[in-house]
Amino acid sequence: MADSVPGRDARRKVVAARQMFRRRRPYNSCMNHIRLLPFAAADGPTNMAADEALLETARDTGVASLRFYAWSEPTVSLGYFQPAEVRRTPNLEALAWVRRSTGGATIVHHHELTYSFALPASAPRSPESWICRFHRLVRAVVAERGVPSKLVVCGAEQKLGDVLCFLHHTPGDLAVNGSKIAGSAQRKQHGALLQHGSLLLNRSEFAPELPGVNDLAAGTAVAGDELAAELAARFAAECGAEVRPGEWTAAELARVPEIKAEKYANPEWNHRR
């Protein structure tokens, strides 16, 4: 047998140690801490601009953020690739509207809890998509309130309508007795990830065909602020990180109105398709 080579043996041990670390490292580890921003209600263009500002922060500074929010008035949001004309239906055309930077179909933001988070490129990858991971957290929270739900699996996709996102059940969506209650979409920039989504709480008169969690629950109504607090805690556990309450930075507060004017409040952006 040939004599061992010290340098080569040392390199082999380092490689073996790295491989062992990769095998042992949990997939659910994100980073040391995640900034939790204050709950707020705003108009559609402001909400979408704020989400994009978080993506820029994650991309440029490596800061991970989570926020929950509401809409100051009933608002229609269109997926990035949808034509503007799809909102011209009797229930929707009188509502305020905005075009998202993410894909998907039309959402009526009314009686719902909306969330978004932005993760930097340095966040460890997982074999499971973040849409499924976050929806699993929602499933656990609503199950504690007596509302059993399940994730839509591959092969079980259904398209029950041509316009509304919550009538299109895609893999990873969360459904209760055939009714979709949670859906999400993503956007990436240079490895950083933005994900935002909606959890329907109550039926909206502008989309009466879509029941919310409280319409399907047998017990006490679910409050949006309670759901937000529990989801924040579960998100921290999923990431193996600490969620720390934080504030918007001065740079972000300056950037939000810039993005809003450039895109989401700009008719050219909203009517681009």
C-alpha positions as a printed NumPy array, in Angstrom:
array([[  0.   ,   0.   ,   0.   ],
       [  1.357,   3.419,  -0.871],
       [  2.327,   5.768,   1.907],
       [ -0.303,   8.381,   2.729],
       [  0.317,  11.977,   1.729],
       [ -0.266,  14.351,   4.686],
       [ -1.543,  17.245,   2.563],
       [ -3.845,  15.011,   0.574],
       [ -5.155,  13.308,   3.729],
       [ -5.894,  16.68 ,   5.323],
       [ -7.8  ,  17.832,   2.26 ],
       [ -9.83 ,  14.61 ,   2.277],
       [-10.75 ,  15.168,   5.92 ],
       [-11.87 ,  18.728,   5.191],
       [-14.008,  17.553,   2.268],
       [-15.49 ,  14.766,   4.399],
       [-16.27 ,  17.225,   7.208],
       [-17.978,  19.618,   4.785],
       [-20.074,  16.801,   3.365],
       [-21.074,  15.704,   6.856],
       [-22.004,  19.297,   7.745],
       [-24.158,  19.579,   4.644],
       [-25.958,  16.345,   5.52 ],
       [-26.567,  17.452,   9.096],
       [-27.452,  21.076,   8.375],
       [-31.233,  21.513,   8.603],
       [-32.906,  22.722,   5.448],
       [-35.098,  25.057,   7.511],
       [-32.251,  27.277,   8.642],
       [-32.507,  30.762,   7.088],
       [-30.347,  33.256,   8.969],
       [-29.759,  34.53 ,  12.486],
       [-32.691,  36.895,  12.65 ],
       [-35.579,  38.23 ,  10.594],
       [-36.953,  41.744,  10.909],
       [-40.703,  41.846,  11.638],
       [-42.187,  45.124,  10.436],
       [-45.256,  46.761,  12.012],
       [-48.703,  45.748,  10.781],
       [-50.178,  48.456,   8.556],
       [-53.   ,  49.131,   6.111],
       [-52.34 ,  51.025,   2.887],
       [-53.585,  51.47 ,  -0.656],
       [-52.615,  49.011,  -3.381],
       [-49.744,  50.961,  -4.975],
       [-48.164,  51.608,  -1.573],
       [-48.438,  47.971,  -0.52 ],
       [-46.836,  46.729,  -3.718],
       [-44.087,  49.347,  -3.594],
       [-43.338,  48.412,   0.023],
       [-42.975,  44.751,  -0.92 ],
       [-40.57 ,  45.648,  -3.713],
       [-38.538,  47.826,  -1.347],
       [-38.111,  44.805,   0.934],
       [-36.843,  42.764,  -2.   ],
       [-34.286,  45.474,  -2.815],
       [-33.152,  45.522,   0.824],
       [-32.696,  41.745,   0.86 ],
       [-30.82 ,  41.923,  -2.441],
       [-28.536,  44.821,  -1.536],
       [-27.949,  44.426,   2.216],
       [-28.757,  40.801,   3.03 ],
       [-31.468,  41.764,   5.546],
       [-34.417,  39.355,   5.787],
       [-37.833,  40.886,   6.495],
       [-41.37 ,  39.727,   7.222],
       [-44.513,  41.805,   7.306],
       [-48.277,  41.404,   7.549],
       [-50.625,  44.026,   6.199],
       [-54.114,  45.011,   5.106],
       [-55.652,  47.14 ,   2.37 ],
       [-57.186,  50.532,   3.118],
       [-59.995,  49.878,   0.634],
       [-61.216,  46.883,  -1.373],
       [-58.628,  46.518,  -4.129],
       [-58.137,  44.335,  -7.171],
       [-54.601,  43.244,  -7.954],
       [-53.733,  41.77 , -11.332],
       [-50.941,  39.314, -11.986],
       [-48.01 ,  40.751, -13.89 ],
       [-48.95 ,  39.033, -17.166],
       [-52.723,  39.584, -17.053],
       [-54.393,  42.009, -19.475],
       [-55.972,  45.005, -17.751],
       [-59.317,  44.224, -19.352],
       [-59.912,  41.185, -17.133],
       [-61.002,  43.446, -14.291],
       [-63.903,  44.791, -16.344],
       [-66.577,  42.652, -14.725],
       [-69.632,  43.953, -12.818],
       [-68.156,  43.168,  -9.386],
       [-64.623,  44.405, -10.028],
       [-64.479,  47.317, -12.457],
       [-65.493,  49.954,  -9.881],
       [-62.781,  48.915,  -7.41 ],
       [-59.335,  50.418,  -7.002],
       [-56.733,  48.29 ,  -8.731],
       [-53.013,  47.715,  -9.165],
       [-50.762,  45.419, -11.163],
       [-48.45 ,  43.187,  -9.113],
       [-44.849,  42.464, -10.028],
       [-45.555,  38.759,  -9.466],
       [-47.475,  36.354, -11.653],
       [-50.788,  34.637, -11.097],
       [-54.356,  35.755, -11.551],
       [-56.686,  38.422, -10.146],
       [-57.104,  38.826,  -6.38 ],
       [-59.799,  40.811,  -4.585],
       [-58.065,  42.149,  -1.469],
       [-60.813,  42.829,   1.025],
       [-61.419,  40.671,   4.102],
       [-58.016,  39.026,   4.219],
       [-54.62 ,  38.891,   5.898],
       [-51.789,  39.63 ,   3.488],
       [-48.176,  38.761,   4.142],
       [-44.842,  39.231,   2.461],
       [-41.29 ,  38.272,   3.227],
       [-37.99 ,  38.917,   1.513],
       [-34.973,  36.642,   1.931],
       [-31.422,  37.371,   0.756],
       [-29.534,  35.173,  -1.677],
       [-27.47 ,  33.881,   1.247],
       [-30.486,  32.15 ,   2.795],
       [-29.946,  28.36 ,   2.573],
       [-31.892,  26.535,  -0.109],
       [-34.528,  23.893,   0.59 ],
       [-35.835,  21.086,  -1.604],
       [-39.343,  22.309,  -0.749],
       [-40.6  ,  25.578,  -2.21 ],
       [-41.251,  28.461,   0.143],
       [-44.835,  28.611,  -1.07 ],
       [-45.47 ,  25.11 ,   0.26 ],
       [-43.461,  25.782,   3.403],
       [-45.391,  28.925,   4.317],
       [-48.734,  27.387,   3.462],
       [-47.92 ,  24.5  ,   5.794],
       [-47.572,  27.076,   8.57 ],
       [-50.966,  28.549,   7.671],
       [-52.466,  25.065,   7.627],
       [-51.224,  24.385,  11.154],
       [-52.559,  27.679,  12.498],
       [-56.051,  27.339,  11.026],
       [-56.215,  23.671,  12.058],
       [-55.853,  24.767,  15.675],
       [-59.063,  26.739,  15.136],
       [-61.001,  23.784,  13.83 ],
       [-60.5  ,  24.361,  10.103],
       [-58.791,  21.357,   8.501],
       [-57.156,  22.147,   5.175],
       [-54.79 ,  20.528,   2.722],
       [-52.181,  21.54 ,   0.204],
       [-53.079,  21.085,  -3.44 ],
       [-50.725,  18.449,  -4.854],
       [-49.377,  17.973,  -8.355],
       [-52.018,  16.41 , -10.551],
       [-54.882,  17.928,  -8.562],
       [-54.818,  21.345, -10.223],
       [-58.247,  22.815, -10.977],
       [-59.269,  25.893, -12.897],
       [-62.781,  26.841, -11.794],
       [-62.822,  30.323, -13.346],
       [-60.977,  32.473, -15.868],
       [-60.193,  35.601, -13.82 ],
       [-59.932,  35.112, -10.057],
       [-56.78 ,  33.596,  -8.599],
       [-58.724,  31.846,  -5.83 ],
       [-60.713,  29.905,  -8.436],
       [-57.469,  28.515,  -9.841],
       [-56.085,  25.791,  -7.572],
       [-52.405,  25.14 ,  -8.266],
       [-49.896,  22.873,  -6.483],
       [-48.986,  24.326,  -3.102],
       [-52.226,  26.293,  -2.644],
       [-54.182,  25.727,   0.567],
       [-57.791,  24.546,   0.289],
       [-60.672,  23.684,   2.625],
       [-63.335,  21.345,   1.259],
       [-62.473,  22.362,  -2.286],
       [-62.302,  26.108,  -1.563],
       [-58.914,  27.82 ,  -1.838],
       [-58.163,  29.947,   1.216],
       [-54.486,  30.822,   0.699],
       [-52.374,  31.551,  -2.35 ],
       [-48.944,  33.079,  -2.883],
       [-46.573,  34.247,  -5.596],
       [-42.862,  34.967,  -5.879],
       [-40.339,  37.223,  -7.533],
       [-36.542,  36.955,  -7.499],
       [-33.732,  39.45 ,  -8.056],
       [-30.11 ,  38.301,  -8.151],
       [-30.904,  35.381,  -5.858],
       [-32.988,  37.37 ,  -3.351],
       [-36.587,  36.194,  -2.967],
       [-39.832,  38.101,  -2.453],
       [-42.912,  36.063,  -1.624],
       [-46.294,  37.557,  -0.851],
       [-49.721,  36.047,  -0.505],
       [-53.258,  36.276,   0.812],
       [-55.219,  34.355,   3.418],
       [-58.964,  34.857,   2.996],
       [-60.656,  35.583,   6.331],
       [-64.231,  36.338,   5.259],
       [-66.267,  36.295,   2.082],
       [-66.199,  39.572,   0.163],
       [-69.319,  40.933,  -1.474],
       [-67.122,  41.613,  -4.506],
       [-66.212,  37.917,  -4.79 ],
       [-69.092,  36.1  ,  -3.057],
       [-68.09 ,  32.767,  -4.567],
       [-64.941,  32.71 ,  -2.405],
       [-65.448,  31.768,   1.266],
       [-62.856,  32.672,   3.872],
       [-61.582,  30.827,   6.921],
       [-64.294,  32.289,   9.139],
       [-67.005,  31.235,   6.695],
       [-65.711,  27.676,   6.903],
       [-64.931,  27.548,  10.621],
       [-67.37 ,  26.024,  13.062],
       [-66.124,  27.933,  16.1  ],
       [-64.885,  31.385,  17.059],
       [-63.965,  33.782,  14.283],
       [-60.282,  34.055,  13.436],
       [-58.798,  37.547,  13.825],
       [-56.144,  38.702,  11.397],
       [-53.819,  40.122,  14.052],
       [-53.872,  36.843,  15.992],
       [-53.046,  34.888,  12.851],
       [-50.201,  37.274,  12.056],
       [-48.636,  36.834,  15.499],
       [-48.833,  33.044,  15.338],
       [-47.536,  32.884,  11.782],
       [-44.586,  35.1  ,  12.694],
       [-43.653,  32.733,  15.518],
       [-44.006,  29.662,  13.308],
       [-42.02 ,  31.335,  10.532],
       [-39.182,  31.926,  12.988],
       [-39.237,  28.27 ,  14.038],
       [-39.327,  27.147,  10.397],
       [-36.274,  29.262,   9.665],
       [-34.443,  28.42 ,  12.852],
       [-34.069,  32.156,  13.387],
       [-35.225,  34.852,  15.764],
       [-37.939,  37.22 ,  14.579],
       [-37.212,  40.68 ,  15.938],
       [-39.654,  43.597,  15.72 ],
       [-38.104,  46.339,  13.632],
       [-38.849,  49.502,  11.721],
       [-38.49 ,  50.616,   8.143],
       [-35.14 ,  52.23 ,   7.45 ],
       [-34.854,  55.794,   6.231],
       [-33.662,  54.499,   2.875],
       [-36.716,  52.252,   2.535],
       [-39.113,  55.027,   3.548],
       [-37.589,  57.163,   0.81 ],
       [-37.605,  54.357,  -1.73 ],
       [-41.268,  53.3  ,  -1.341],
       [-42.78 ,  56.493,  -2.841],
       [-40.2  ,  56.381,  -5.633],
       [-41.164,  52.838,  -6.6  ],
       [-44.847,  53.706,  -6.218],
       [-44.578,  56.657,  -8.612],
       [-42.43 ,  54.741, -11.077],
       [-44.626,  51.653, -11.229],
       [-47.661,  50.899,  -9.13 ],
       [-49.349,  54.32 ,  -9.22 ],
       [-48.295,  54.851, -12.829],
       [-51.077,  54.228, -15.383],
       [-48.48 ,  53.097, -17.939],
       [-47.414,  50.287, -15.601],
       [-50.938,  49.22 , -14.714],
       [-52.18 ,  49.331, -18.328],
       [-49.045,  47.816, -19.84 ],
       [-50.925,  44.696, -20.933]])
